[in-house]
PDB file of C-alpha atoms in Angstrom:
ATOM      1  CA  ASP A   1       0.102   0.290   0.270  1.00 68.00           C
ATOM      2  CA  GLU A   2       3.012   2.505   0.707  1.00 68.00           C
ATOM      3  CA  LEU A   3       4.725   1.682  -2.493  1.00 65.00           C
ATOM      4  CA  LEU A   4       1.745   2.457  -4.214  1.00 66.00           C
ATOM      5  CA  LEU A   5       0.960   5.401  -2.897  1.00 64.00           C
ATOM      6  CA  SER A   6       4.274   6.687  -3.381  1.00 65.00           C
ATOM      7  CA  ILE A   7       4.159   6.672  -6.830  1.00 67.00           C
ATOM      8  CA  LEU A   8       0.387   7.162  -7.692  1.00 73.00           C
ATOM      9  CA  PRO A   9      -2.677   8.960  -6.842  1.00 76.00           C
ATOM     10  CA  LYS A  10      -4.490   7.955  -4.067  1.00 77.00           C
ATOM     11  CA  LYS A  11      -7.999   7.496  -6.786  1.00 77.00           C
ATOM     12  CA  ILE A  12      -5.433   5.290  -9.023  1.00 76.00           C
ATOM     13  CA  ALA A  13      -3.944   3.160  -6.296  1.00 76.00           C
ATOM     14  CA  GLU A  14      -7.485   2.103  -4.713  1.00 77.00           C
ATOM     15  CA  GLU A  15      -8.377   1.432  -8.732  1.00 73.00           C
ATOM     16  CA  LEU A  16      -5.158  -0.929  -9.186  1.00 71.00           C
ATOM     17  CA  LYS A  17      -5.654  -2.654  -5.909  1.00 70.00           C
ATOM     18  CA  CYS A  18      -9.476  -3.519  -6.481  1.00 74.00           C
ATOM     19  CA  SER A  19      -9.272  -4.581 -10.164  1.00 67.00           C
ATOM     20  CA  GLY A  20      -5.768  -5.064 -11.045  1.00 65.00           C
ATOM     21  CA  LYS A  21      -6.140  -2.185 -13.505  1.00 64.00           C
ATOM     22  CA  SER A  22      -6.784   2.086 -14.206  1.00 67.00           C
ATOM     23  CA  GLU A  23      -8.145   3.385 -17.341  1.00 73.00           C
ATOM     24  CA  PRO A  24      -7.285   5.864 -18.721  1.00 76.00           C
ATOM     25  CA  GLU A  25      -9.731   9.353 -17.761  1.00 83.00           C
ATOM     26  CA  LEU A  26     -10.023  12.588 -19.327  1.00 92.00           C
ATOM     27  CA  PHE A  27     -10.337  15.726 -16.709  1.00 91.00           C
ATOM     28  CA  LYS A  28     -12.040  18.736 -18.482  1.00 93.00           C
ATOM     29  CA  ASN A  29     -10.691  21.191 -15.238  1.00 95.00           C
ATOM     30  CA  VAL A  30      -7.802  20.900 -14.488  1.00 97.00           C
ATOM     31  CA  THR A  31      -4.411  23.439 -13.986  1.00 98.00           C
ATOM     32  CA  VAL A  32      -1.446  22.250 -14.322  1.00 97.00           C
ATOM     33  CA  LEU A  33       1.863  23.437 -12.576  1.00 98.00           C
ATOM     34  CA  ILE A  34       5.964  23.176 -14.154  1.00 98.00           C
ATOM     35  CA  THR A  35       8.462  24.568 -12.023  1.00 97.00           C
ATOM     36  CA  ASP A  36      12.150  25.165 -13.607  1.00 96.00           C
ATOM     37  CA  ILE A  37      15.411  25.397 -12.306  1.00 96.00           C
ATOM     38  CA  VAL A  38      17.251  28.449 -13.349  1.00 96.00           C
ATOM     39  CA  ASP A  39      20.769  27.864 -14.605  1.00 93.00           C
ATOM     40  CA  PHE A  40      20.943  24.145 -12.991  1.00 93.00           C
ATOM     41  CA  THR A  41      22.953  22.558 -15.514  1.00 90.00           C
ATOM     42  CA  LYS A  42      25.724  25.310 -15.192  1.00 91.00           C
ATOM     43  CA  LYS A  43      24.771  24.859 -10.744  1.00 89.00           C
ATOM     44  CA  SER A  44      24.902  21.163 -11.386  1.00 88.00           C
ATOM     45  CA  SER A  45      28.572  21.126 -12.588  1.00 89.00           C
ATOM     46  CA  GLU A  46      29.901  22.927  -9.879  1.00 90.00           C
ATOM     47  CA  ILE A  47      28.235  20.466  -7.266  1.00 92.00           C
ATOM     48  CA  SER A  48      29.519  16.929  -6.742  1.00 93.00           C
ATOM     49  CA  PRO A  49      26.455  14.537  -7.608  1.00 92.00           C
ATOM     50  CA  LYS A  50      26.221  13.838  -4.606  1.00 93.00           C
ATOM     51  CA  ASP A  51      25.162  17.193  -2.738  1.00 93.00           C
ATOM     52  CA  LEU A  52      23.182  17.964  -5.767  1.00 93.00           C
ATOM     53  CA  ILE A  53      21.205  14.784  -5.117  1.00 93.00           C
ATOM     54  CA  THR A  54      20.688  16.166  -1.140  1.00 93.00           C
ATOM     55  CA  GLU A  55      20.006  19.455  -2.781  1.00 94.00           C
ATOM     56  CA  LEU A  56      17.343  18.344  -5.482  1.00 94.00           C
ATOM     57  CA  ASN A  57      15.784  15.482  -2.596  1.00 94.00           C
ATOM     58  CA  ASP A  58      15.303  18.262   0.221  1.00 95.00           C
ATOM     59  CA  ILE A  59      13.869  20.714  -2.775  1.00 96.00           C
ATOM     60  CA  VAL A  60      11.168  17.661  -4.185  1.00 95.00           C
ATOM     61  CA  LYS A  61      10.009  17.416  -0.568  1.00 95.00           C
ATOM     62  CA  GLY A  62       9.587  20.627   0.383  1.00 97.00           C
ATOM     63  CA  PHE A  63       7.715  21.127  -3.049  1.00 97.00           C
ATOM     64  CA  ASP A  64       5.710  17.701  -2.232  1.00 95.00           C
ATOM     65  CA  GLU A  65       4.419  19.199   1.414  1.00 96.00           C
ATOM     66  CA  ILE A  66       3.523  22.443   0.009  1.00 98.00           C
ATOM     67  CA  THR A  67       1.712  21.018  -3.025  1.00 96.00           C
ATOM     68  CA  GLU A  68      -0.523  18.291  -0.739  1.00 94.00           C
ATOM     69  CA  LYS A  69      -1.332  21.650   2.171  1.00 97.00           C
ATOM     70  CA  HIS A  70      -2.893  22.964  -0.936  1.00 97.00           C
ATOM     71  CA  ASN A  71      -4.944  19.100  -2.616  1.00 95.00           C
ATOM     72  CA  CYS A  72      -2.157  19.215  -5.419  1.00 96.00           C
ATOM     73  CA  GLU A  73      -0.671  16.579  -6.605  1.00 92.00           C
ATOM     74  CA  ARG A  74       2.780  15.942  -7.866  1.00 93.00           C
ATOM     75  CA  ILE A  75       3.203  13.813 -10.848  1.00 91.00           C
ATOM     76  CA  LYS A  76       6.581  13.400 -12.002  1.00 90.00           C
ATOM     77  CA  THR A  77      10.084  14.980 -11.500  1.00 89.00           C
ATOM     78  CA  VAL A  78      12.005  15.024 -14.148  1.00 87.00           C
ATOM     79  CA  GLY A  79      15.715  16.509 -14.078  1.00 85.00           C
ATOM     80  CA  ASP A  80      15.041  19.492 -12.157  1.00 90.00           C
ATOM     81  CA  GLU A  81      11.277  20.186 -13.492  1.00 94.00           C
ATOM     82  CA  TYR A  82       8.620  19.303 -11.431  1.00 96.00           C
ATOM     83  CA  VAL A  83       5.197  18.815 -12.587  1.00 96.00           C
ATOM     84  CA  ALA A  84       2.550  19.230 -10.301  1.00 96.00           C
ATOM     85  CA  VAL A  85      -1.660  19.378 -11.090  1.00 96.00           C
ATOM     86  CA  CYS A  86      -5.044  20.076  -9.010  1.00 97.00           C
ATOM     87  CA  GLY A  87      -8.519  18.837 -10.514  1.00 95.00           C
ATOM     88  CA  MET A  88      -7.388  15.264 -11.254  1.00 91.00           C
ATOM     89  CA  PRO A  89      -7.718  12.677 -10.750  1.00 88.00           C
ATOM     90  CA  VAL A  90      -9.803  13.771  -8.270  1.00 88.00           C
ATOM     91  CA  ALA A  91     -12.147  16.752  -9.104  1.00 91.00           C
ATOM     92  CA  ASN A  92     -11.623  20.046  -7.731  1.00 95.00           C
ATOM     93  CA  ALA A  93     -13.357  23.472  -7.850  1.00 96.00           C
ATOM     94  CA  ASN A  94     -10.409  25.601  -6.353  1.00 97.00           C
ATOM     95  CA  HIS A  95      -8.342  23.886  -8.914  1.00 97.00           C
ATOM     96  CA  ALA A  96      -7.017  27.332  -9.749  1.00 97.00           C
ATOM     97  CA  VAL A  97      -6.496  28.877  -6.449  1.00 97.00           C
ATOM     98  CA  ASN A  98      -4.867  25.889  -4.796  1.00 98.00           C
ATOM     99  CA  ILE A  99      -2.657  25.734  -7.896  1.00 98.00           C
ATOM    100  CA  LEU A 100      -1.676  29.728  -7.604  1.00 97.00           C
ATOM    101  CA  LYS A 101      -1.267  28.978  -3.962  1.00 97.00           C
ATOM    102  CA  ALA A 102       0.769  26.494  -3.825  1.00 98.00           C
ATOM    103  CA  ALA A 103       3.475  28.242  -6.818  1.00 97.00           C
ATOM    104  CA  GLN A 104       2.859  31.319  -4.237  1.00 97.00           C
ATOM    105  CA  ASP A 105       4.376  29.045  -1.320  1.00 97.00           C
ATOM    106  CA  ILE A 106       6.931  27.255  -3.620  1.00 97.00           C
ATOM    107  CA  ILE A 107       8.892  30.665  -3.884  1.00 97.00           C
ATOM    108  CA  GLN A 108       8.773  31.699  -0.636  1.00 96.00           C
ATOM    109  CA  TYR A 109       9.984  28.505   0.687  1.00 97.00           C
ATOM    110  CA  LEU A 110      13.389  28.812  -1.655  1.00 97.00           C
ATOM    111  CA  LYS A 111      13.455  31.964  -0.452  1.00 96.00           C
ATOM    112  CA  ILE A 112      13.293  31.004   2.593  1.00 96.00           C
ATOM    113  CA  ARG A 113      15.772  28.090   2.273  1.00 96.00           C
ATOM    114  CA  ASN A 114      18.042  30.525   0.331  1.00 96.00           C
ATOM    115  CA  GLN A 115      18.803  32.495   3.082  1.00 95.00           C
ATOM    116  CA  LYS A 116      19.694  29.197   5.446  1.00 93.00           C
ATOM    117  CA  THR A 117      21.907  26.754   2.928  1.00 91.00           C
ATOM    118  CA  LYS A 118      25.209  26.891   0.980  1.00 90.00           C
ATOM    119  CA  HIS A 119      23.747  26.412  -2.501  1.00 92.00           C
ATOM    120  CA  LYS A 120      21.222  29.075  -3.637  1.00 94.00           C
ATOM    121  CA  TRP A 121      18.129  27.985  -6.176  1.00 96.00           C
ATOM    122  CA  GLU A 122      15.545  30.339  -8.200  1.00 97.00           C
ATOM    123  CA  VAL A 123      13.163  28.792 -10.349  1.00 97.00           C
ATOM    124  CA  ARG A 124      10.686  29.834 -13.235  1.00 97.00           C
ATOM    125  CA  ILE A 125       6.732  28.728 -12.690  1.00 98.00           C
ATOM    126  CA  GLY A 126       4.344  28.586 -15.331  1.00 97.00           C
ATOM    127  CA  VAL A 127       0.422  27.448 -15.057  1.00 97.00           C
ATOM    128  CA  ALA A 128      -1.809  26.528 -17.055  1.00 97.00           C
ATOM    129  CA  THR A 129      -5.466  25.297 -17.157  1.00 97.00           C
ATOM    130  CA  GLY A 130      -8.087  23.285 -19.332  1.00 96.00           C
ATOM    131  CA  GLU A 131      -8.318  19.503 -20.407  1.00 95.00           C
ATOM    132  CA  LEU A 132      -5.530  16.634 -19.778  1.00 95.00           C
ATOM    133  CA  VAL A 133      -5.737  12.808 -20.233  1.00 94.00           C
ATOM    134  CA  GLY A 134      -4.071  11.097 -16.723  1.00 88.00           C
ATOM    135  CA  GLY A 135      -3.383   7.864 -16.944  1.00 82.00           C
ATOM    136  CA  ILE A 136      -1.051   4.204 -16.297  1.00 78.00           C
ATOM    137  CA  ILE A 137       1.812   3.795 -18.261  1.00 73.00           C
ATOM    138  CA  GLY A 138       3.739   0.180 -18.154  1.00 68.00           C
ATOM    139  CA  SER A 139       2.644  -2.488 -16.502  1.00 65.00           C
ATOM    140  CA  LYS A 140       5.813  -3.702 -14.486  1.00 66.00           C
ATOM    141  CA  LYS A 141       7.288  -0.169 -13.567  1.00 67.00           C
ATOM    142  CA  TYR A 142       3.665   1.730 -13.126  1.00 73.00           C
ATOM    143  CA  ILE A 143       3.710   5.568 -13.565  1.00 76.00           C
ATOM    144  CA  TYR A 144       1.125   7.581 -13.865  1.00 78.00           C
ATOM    145  CA  ASP A 145       1.138  10.326 -16.264  1.00 84.00           C
ATOM    146  CA  VAL A 146      -1.089  13.330 -17.765  1.00 89.00           C
ATOM    147  CA  PHE A 147      -1.195  13.936 -21.754  1.00 91.00           C
ATOM    148  CA  GLY A 148      -2.660  17.215 -23.409  1.00 92.00           C
ATOM    149  CA  ASP A 149      -2.006  20.630 -24.755  1.00 92.00           C
ATOM    150  CA  THR A 150      -2.408  21.923 -20.895  1.00 94.00           C
ATOM    151  CA  ILE A 151       0.849  20.360 -20.128  1.00 94.00           C
ATOM    152  CA  ASN A 152       2.610  21.410 -23.250  1.00 92.00           C
ATOM    153  CA  THR A 153       1.391  25.326 -22.777  1.00 93.00           C
ATOM    154  CA  ALA A 154       2.355  25.148 -18.982  1.00 95.00           C
ATOM    155  CA  SER A 155       5.645  24.336 -20.027  1.00 93.00           C
ATOM    156  CA  ARG A 156       5.759  26.760 -22.674  1.00 92.00           C
ATOM    157  CA  LEU A 157       4.968  29.464 -20.419  1.00 93.00           C
ATOM    158  CA  GLU A 158       7.695  28.517 -17.959  1.00 95.00           C
ATOM    159  CA  SER A 159      10.236  28.459 -20.350  1.00 92.00           C
ATOM    160  CA  ASN A 160       8.979  32.010 -20.967  1.00 91.00           C
ATOM    161  CA  SER A 161       8.959  32.881 -17.263  1.00 94.00           C
ATOM    162  CA  LYS A 162      11.165  35.117 -15.108  1.00 95.00           C
ATOM    163  CA  PRO A 163      13.000  33.937 -11.749  1.00 96.00           C
ATOM    164  CA  MET A 164      10.867  33.515  -9.027  1.00 96.00           C
ATOM    165  CA  ARG A 165       7.795  34.825 -10.757  1.00 96.00           C
ATOM    166  CA  ILE A 166       4.338  32.894 -11.878  1.00 97.00           C
ATOM    167  CA  HIS A 167       2.955  33.049 -15.184  1.00 96.00           C
ATOM    168  CA  LEU A 168       0.203  31.838 -16.112  1.00 96.00           C
ATOM    169  CA  THR A 169      -2.318  31.833 -19.050  1.00 94.00           C
ATOM    170  CA  GLN A 170      -6.078  34.071 -19.741  1.00 94.00           C
ATOM    171  CA  ASP A 171      -7.893  30.407 -18.678  1.00 95.00           C
ATOM    172  CA  THR A 172      -6.320  30.407 -14.888  1.00 97.00           C
ATOM    173  CA  TYR A 173      -6.793  34.116 -14.875  1.00 97.00           C
ATOM    174  CA  LYS A 174     -10.834  34.412 -15.394  1.00 96.00           C
ATOM    175  CA  LEU A 175     -10.967  31.216 -12.337  1.00 96.00           C
ATOM    176  CA  VAL A 176      -9.062  33.720 -10.308  1.00 96.00           C
ATOM    177  CA  LYS A 177      -8.695  37.807 -11.187  1.00 94.00           C
ATOM    178  CA  LYS A 178     -10.523  38.667  -8.136  1.00 93.00           C
ATOM    179  CA  LYS A 179      -8.717  36.545  -5.436  1.00 94.00           C
ATOM    180  CA  PHE A 180      -5.239  37.870  -6.623  1.00 95.00           C
ATOM    181  CA  GLU A 181      -3.436  40.907  -8.165  1.00 94.00           C
ATOM    182  CA  PHE A 182      -2.089  40.399 -12.058  1.00 95.00           C
ATOM    183  CA  GLU A 183       0.275  41.875 -14.409  1.00 94.00           C
ATOM    184  CA  GLU A 184      -0.871  41.556 -17.617  1.00 93.00           C
ATOM    185  CA  GLN A 185       1.995  40.593 -20.116  1.00 91.00           C
ATOM    186  CA  PRO A 186       2.221  40.999 -24.363  1.00 88.00           C
ATOM    187  CA  PRO A 187       0.966  38.197 -25.619  1.00 89.00           C
ATOM    188  CA  LEU A 188       2.716  35.293 -26.436  1.00 84.00           C
ATOM    189  CA  GLN A 189       3.146  32.868 -29.615  1.00 83.00           C
ATOM    190  CA  VAL A 190       2.357  28.922 -28.475  1.00 79.00           C
ATOM    191  CA  LYS A 191       2.732  26.593 -31.009  1.00 75.00           C
ATOM    192  CA  GLY A 192      -0.737  25.051 -32.450  1.00 75.00           C
ATOM    193  CA  LYS A 193      -2.637  28.085 -30.533  1.00 79.00           C
ATOM    194  CA  GLY A 194      -1.670  31.345 -32.082  1.00 85.00           C
ATOM    195  CA  LYS A 195      -0.908  34.362 -29.801  1.00 89.00           C
ATOM    196  CA  MET A 196      -2.565  34.110 -26.145  1.00 90.00           C
ATOM    197  CA  LYS A 197      -2.643  36.675 -23.470  1.00 92.00           C
ATOM    198  CA  MET A 198      -0.351  35.855 -20.852  1.00 94.00           C
ATOM    199  CA  TYR A 199      -0.185  37.326 -17.174  1.00 96.00           C
ATOM    200  CA  PHE A 200       2.522  37.718 -14.344  1.00 96.00           C
ATOM    201  CA  LEU A 201       0.831  37.095 -10.461  1.00 96.00           C
ATOM    202  CA  LYS A 202       2.069  40.292  -8.584  1.00 90.00           C
ATOM    203  CA  SER A 203       5.147  39.511  -6.068  1.00 74.00           C
ATOM    204  CA  ALA A 204       3.808  39.262  -2.050  1.00 57.00           C
ATOM    205  CA  ASP A 205       6.714  41.509  -1.617  1.00 53.00           C
TER     206      ASP A 205
END
């Protein structure tokens, strides 16, 4: 049970235990968060492998505690990239608000951590809202993964974000515009979608 819950969302783990399978599912209202560490390749070459893994483990642990606190689900880490969602595999009406609160806490967590540790890390964050398909990949080594334009858009926003800033789409903005303050950005050319309006969440400080 503990092993399944460590690699799969609880709902998916329960389905797997009860029926031996979990069918792929389309989720219509999901918000995605993608973080990427600034200058990771350069910095990682200056740190011993042991210290690098220790640093990444500590950061991911901190991020996991934050996403769990805000009812979000970490989907995966790929190198220094961290992907989390809210609204799947369990629906959540506050998916956009929860993800933005988690994003704010991630930045605050790193700011505080950087004051105490030798190695200083910053992230860029991209957030997008829309449809996603989720399902288990593999039959021996299970991975729960997500697919769809929403992931691609969040990744595009992350790569066009700025250090320690939260960059989001107009779709996310419309859901949360009365709950946060924003800075509208020039439209961004997104592959397959044309120009899209983008926003930065205003920094708390």
